[in-house]
Amino acid sequence: MTEENKITVENIDGDTAEINADLETGEAVGEEEIPEEENLTAEIERLENELKDMREQVLRARADFDNFRKRTAREKTELAATVEQAFLKDLLPLLDNLNRASDAADSENADAETLRKGIEMIKQETVAVMGKHGLEQIETEGKIFDPNFHQAVGTVQDDSKEDGAIAAEFQCGYIARGRVIRPSMVQVVKNE
């Protein structure tokens, strides 16, 4: 008579299963038999078809992503061109005013005060157009030197100001939408 007993088997992943086994022969009792050769061939064919389908899905996904990348690059280029055109359109009145100022300077009845006022108006209009497009001037008056916004081009001793204070600005710096476009060129106080 064969002796049956339950055996717990653990696989590599740590999963366990209980099976009934004949302790004399070592065979499982009541388990399904291994599929015949026909069943194995059908299973292999099914898995090959499944693999083929997955490869096709991957190829389609790659093609979709490539098309998305190209479309995004094209849209980005078109947007940049539109923004650039809008900016240039805003600059046209400045160019018109500069032409008028140049013509006025060439006329016989031009005086220095009228030219100065015209240039000041063009300057104010330029600042307004640049501000409309996100450009801001970096403040330096009464500020302490900050290498993130200022470029030191010299030092000066001035006992009336603290060390590191900005003594003079030689060239304005600008920020556009939080990023420094050009740092301010400044002279810094150094009292040592």
Short mmCIF file of C-alpha atoms in Angstrom, two decimals:
data_model
loop_
_atom_site.label_atom_id
_atom_site.label_comp_id
_atom_site.label_asym_id
_atom_site.label_seq_id
_atom_site.Cartn_x
_atom_site.Cartn_y
_atom_site.Cartn_z
CA MET A 1 0.00 0.00 0.00
CA THR A 2 1.34 3.48 -0.89
CA GLU A 3 1.63 6.09 1.72
CA GLU A 4 0.15 9.52 0.84
CA ASN A 5 1.08 12.66 2.65
CA LYS A 6 0.81 16.43 2.15
CA ILE A 7 4.09 18.13 1.31
CA THR A 8 4.64 21.90 1.34
CA VAL A 9 6.84 23.10 -1.50
CA GLU A 10 8.44 26.55 -1.62
CA ASN A 11 9.64 28.10 -4.88
CA ILE A 12 12.42 30.66 -5.47
CA ASP A 13 10.04 33.63 -5.01
CA GLY A 14 9.04 32.40 -1.57
CA ASP A 15 5.58 31.22 -2.67
CA THR A 16 4.41 27.94 -1.13
CA ALA A 17 2.01 25.23 -2.27
CA GLU A 18 0.76 22.03 -0.67
CA ILE A 19 0.58 18.90 -2.77
CA ASN A 20 -0.44 15.31 -2.09
CA ALA A 21 2.48 13.03 -2.83
CA ASP A 22 3.13 9.30 -2.79
CA LEU A 23 6.11 9.10 -0.43
CA GLU A 24 7.23 5.76 -1.89
CA THR A 25 7.29 6.79 -5.54
CA GLY A 26 7.77 10.57 -5.08
CA GLU A 27 5.01 11.36 -7.58
CA ALA A 28 2.22 13.87 -7.05
CA VAL A 29 -1.19 12.36 -6.54
CA GLY A 30 -4.32 13.82 -8.14
CA GLU A 31 -2.45 16.41 -10.24
CA GLU A 32 -3.03 17.02 -13.93
CA GLU A 33 -0.73 15.24 -16.26
CA ILE A 34 1.80 17.11 -18.36
CA PRO A 35 0.15 18.28 -21.58
CA GLU A 36 0.80 16.26 -24.64
CA GLU A 37 3.06 17.41 -27.46
CA GLU A 38 0.09 18.87 -29.34
CA ASN A 39 -0.86 21.01 -26.38
CA LEU A 40 2.70 22.25 -26.02
CA THR A 41 2.88 23.16 -29.71
CA ALA A 42 -0.41 25.07 -29.43
CA GLU A 43 0.84 26.88 -26.31
CA ILE A 44 4.11 27.84 -28.06
CA GLU A 45 2.17 29.14 -31.05
CA ARG A 46 -0.14 31.17 -28.79
CA LEU A 47 2.82 32.70 -26.95
CA GLU A 48 4.59 33.52 -30.24
CA ASN A 49 1.44 35.31 -31.49
CA GLU A 50 1.18 37.20 -28.21
CA LEU A 51 4.84 38.25 -28.52
CA LYS A 52 4.25 39.38 -32.11
CA ASP A 53 1.26 41.50 -31.01
CA MET A 54 3.29 43.10 -28.22
CA ARG A 55 6.13 43.95 -30.63
CA GLU A 56 3.62 45.63 -32.95
CA GLN A 57 2.22 47.62 -30.03
CA VAL A 58 5.72 48.76 -29.08
CA LEU A 59 6.44 49.83 -32.67
CA ARG A 60 3.16 51.77 -32.82
CA ALA A 61 3.93 53.45 -29.49
CA ARG A 62 7.42 54.43 -30.73
CA ALA A 63 5.96 55.88 -33.93
CA ASP A 64 3.33 57.81 -31.95
CA PHE A 65 5.99 59.21 -29.63
CA ASP A 66 8.23 60.20 -32.56
CA ASN A 67 5.29 61.99 -34.22
CA PHE A 68 4.46 63.72 -30.92
CA ARG A 69 8.08 64.88 -30.55
CA LYS A 70 8.17 66.26 -34.11
CA ARG A 71 4.81 68.01 -33.71
CA THR A 72 5.91 69.57 -30.41
CA ALA A 73 9.15 70.85 -31.95
CA ARG A 74 7.23 72.32 -34.89
CA GLU A 75 4.71 74.03 -32.56
CA LYS A 76 7.53 75.39 -30.42
CA THR A 77 9.23 76.90 -33.49
CA GLU A 78 5.94 78.42 -34.68
CA LEU A 79 5.27 79.91 -31.24
CA ALA A 80 8.76 81.44 -31.09
CA ALA A 81 8.23 83.00 -34.52
CA THR A 82 4.86 84.45 -33.43
CA VAL A 83 6.37 85.95 -30.27
CA GLU A 84 9.28 87.38 -32.24
CA GLN A 85 6.90 88.95 -34.78
CA ALA A 86 4.83 90.54 -32.00
CA PHE A 87 7.98 91.98 -30.44
CA LEU A 88 9.20 93.39 -33.76
CA LYS A 89 5.77 94.89 -34.41
CA ASP A 90 5.97 96.68 -31.04
CA LEU A 91 9.39 98.08 -32.03
CA LEU A 92 8.16 99.66 -35.28
CA PRO A 93 6.81 102.86 -33.63
CA LEU A 94 10.24 103.32 -32.03
CA LEU A 95 11.89 103.07 -35.42
CA ASP A 96 9.38 105.60 -36.81
CA ASN A 97 10.18 108.03 -33.98
CA LEU A 98 13.92 107.59 -34.49
CA ASN A 99 13.45 108.42 -38.19
CA ARG A 100 11.47 111.55 -37.26
CA ALA A 101 14.17 112.60 -34.78
CA SER A 102 16.86 112.08 -37.40
CA ASP A 103 14.90 114.14 -39.95
CA ALA A 104 14.34 116.88 -37.35
CA ALA A 105 18.06 117.00 -36.54
CA ASP A 106 18.83 117.52 -40.23
CA SER A 107 16.40 120.44 -40.57
CA GLU A 108 17.60 124.05 -40.32
CA ASN A 109 15.36 125.03 -37.40
CA ALA A 110 16.46 122.15 -35.10
CA ASP A 111 17.51 123.14 -31.60
CA ALA A 112 19.24 121.04 -28.96
CA GLU A 113 16.40 121.19 -26.42
CA THR A 114 13.80 119.88 -28.90
CA LEU A 115 16.13 117.03 -29.92
CA ARG A 116 16.82 116.17 -26.27
CA LYS A 117 13.08 116.01 -25.50
CA GLY A 118 12.48 113.83 -28.58
CA ILE A 119 15.23 111.44 -27.58
CA GLU A 120 13.89 111.28 -24.01
CA MET A 121 10.42 110.41 -25.35
CA ILE A 122 11.90 107.65 -27.53
CA LYS A 123 13.79 106.32 -24.51
CA GLN A 124 10.59 106.21 -22.41
CA GLU A 125 8.70 104.49 -25.21
CA THR A 126 11.51 101.93 -25.55
CA VAL A 127 11.41 101.17 -21.83
CA ALA A 128 7.62 100.74 -22.04
CA VAL A 129 7.86 98.32 -25.00
CA MET A 130 10.59 96.31 -23.30
CA GLY A 131 8.58 96.22 -20.06
CA LYS A 132 5.57 94.94 -21.99
CA HIS A 133 7.74 92.00 -23.03
CA GLY A 134 8.99 91.28 -19.50
CA LEU A 135 12.24 93.27 -19.40
CA GLU A 136 13.03 95.03 -16.11
CA GLN A 137 16.01 97.15 -15.12
CA ILE A 138 18.14 95.85 -12.24
CA GLU A 139 18.14 98.36 -9.40
CA THR A 140 21.56 99.41 -8.13
CA GLU A 141 21.02 102.69 -6.27
CA GLY A 142 21.42 102.13 -2.53
CA LYS A 143 21.90 98.39 -3.01
CA ILE A 144 24.57 95.98 -1.79
CA PHE A 145 26.65 94.19 -4.45
CA ASP A 146 25.11 90.85 -5.45
CA PRO A 147 27.13 88.76 -7.95
CA ASN A 148 23.86 87.25 -9.22
CA PHE A 149 22.78 90.65 -10.55
CA HIS A 150 25.88 92.84 -10.64
CA GLN A 151 29.31 92.67 -12.25
CA ALA A 152 32.01 94.53 -10.32
CA VAL A 153 34.35 96.41 -12.65
CA GLY A 154 36.15 98.37 -9.97
CA THR A 155 36.33 99.32 -6.31
CA VAL A 156 36.45 102.64 -4.51
CA GLN A 157 37.02 103.72 -0.92
CA ASP A 158 34.12 105.69 0.55
CA ASP A 159 33.85 106.00 4.33
CA SER A 160 30.30 107.31 4.05
CA LYS A 161 29.08 103.94 2.68
CA GLU A 162 29.39 100.41 4.00
CA ASP A 163 31.65 97.77 2.46
CA GLY A 164 30.00 96.01 -0.47
CA ALA A 165 27.66 98.89 -1.28
CA ILE A 166 27.36 99.94 -4.91
CA ALA A 167 29.10 103.27 -5.38
CA ALA A 168 28.35 103.82 -9.08
CA GLU A 169 26.68 102.12 -12.03
CA PHE A 170 28.50 102.19 -15.38
CA GLN A 171 25.99 100.16 -17.39
CA CYS A 172 22.38 99.16 -16.61
CA GLY A 173 21.59 95.50 -16.15
CA TYR A 174 18.32 93.83 -17.12
CA ILE A 175 16.16 90.90 -16.04
CA ALA A 176 13.58 89.24 -18.29
CA ARG A 177 10.96 87.10 -16.57
CA GLY A 178 13.20 86.39 -13.58
CA ARG A 179 16.38 85.61 -15.56
CA VAL A 180 19.35 87.96 -15.77
CA ILE A 181 19.83 89.05 -19.38
CA ARG A 182 22.76 91.32 -18.58
CA PRO A 183 24.22 92.09 -15.14
CA SER A 184 24.72 95.72 -14.09
CA MET A 185 28.34 96.89 -14.38
CA VAL A 186 29.09 98.59 -11.05
CA GLN A 187 31.79 100.06 -8.86
CA VAL A 188 31.79 98.61 -5.33
CA VAL A 189 32.82 100.24 -2.04
CA LYS A 190 35.79 98.63 -0.35
CA ASN A 191 37.02 100.47 2.76
CA GLU A 192 39.88 98.23 3.80
#
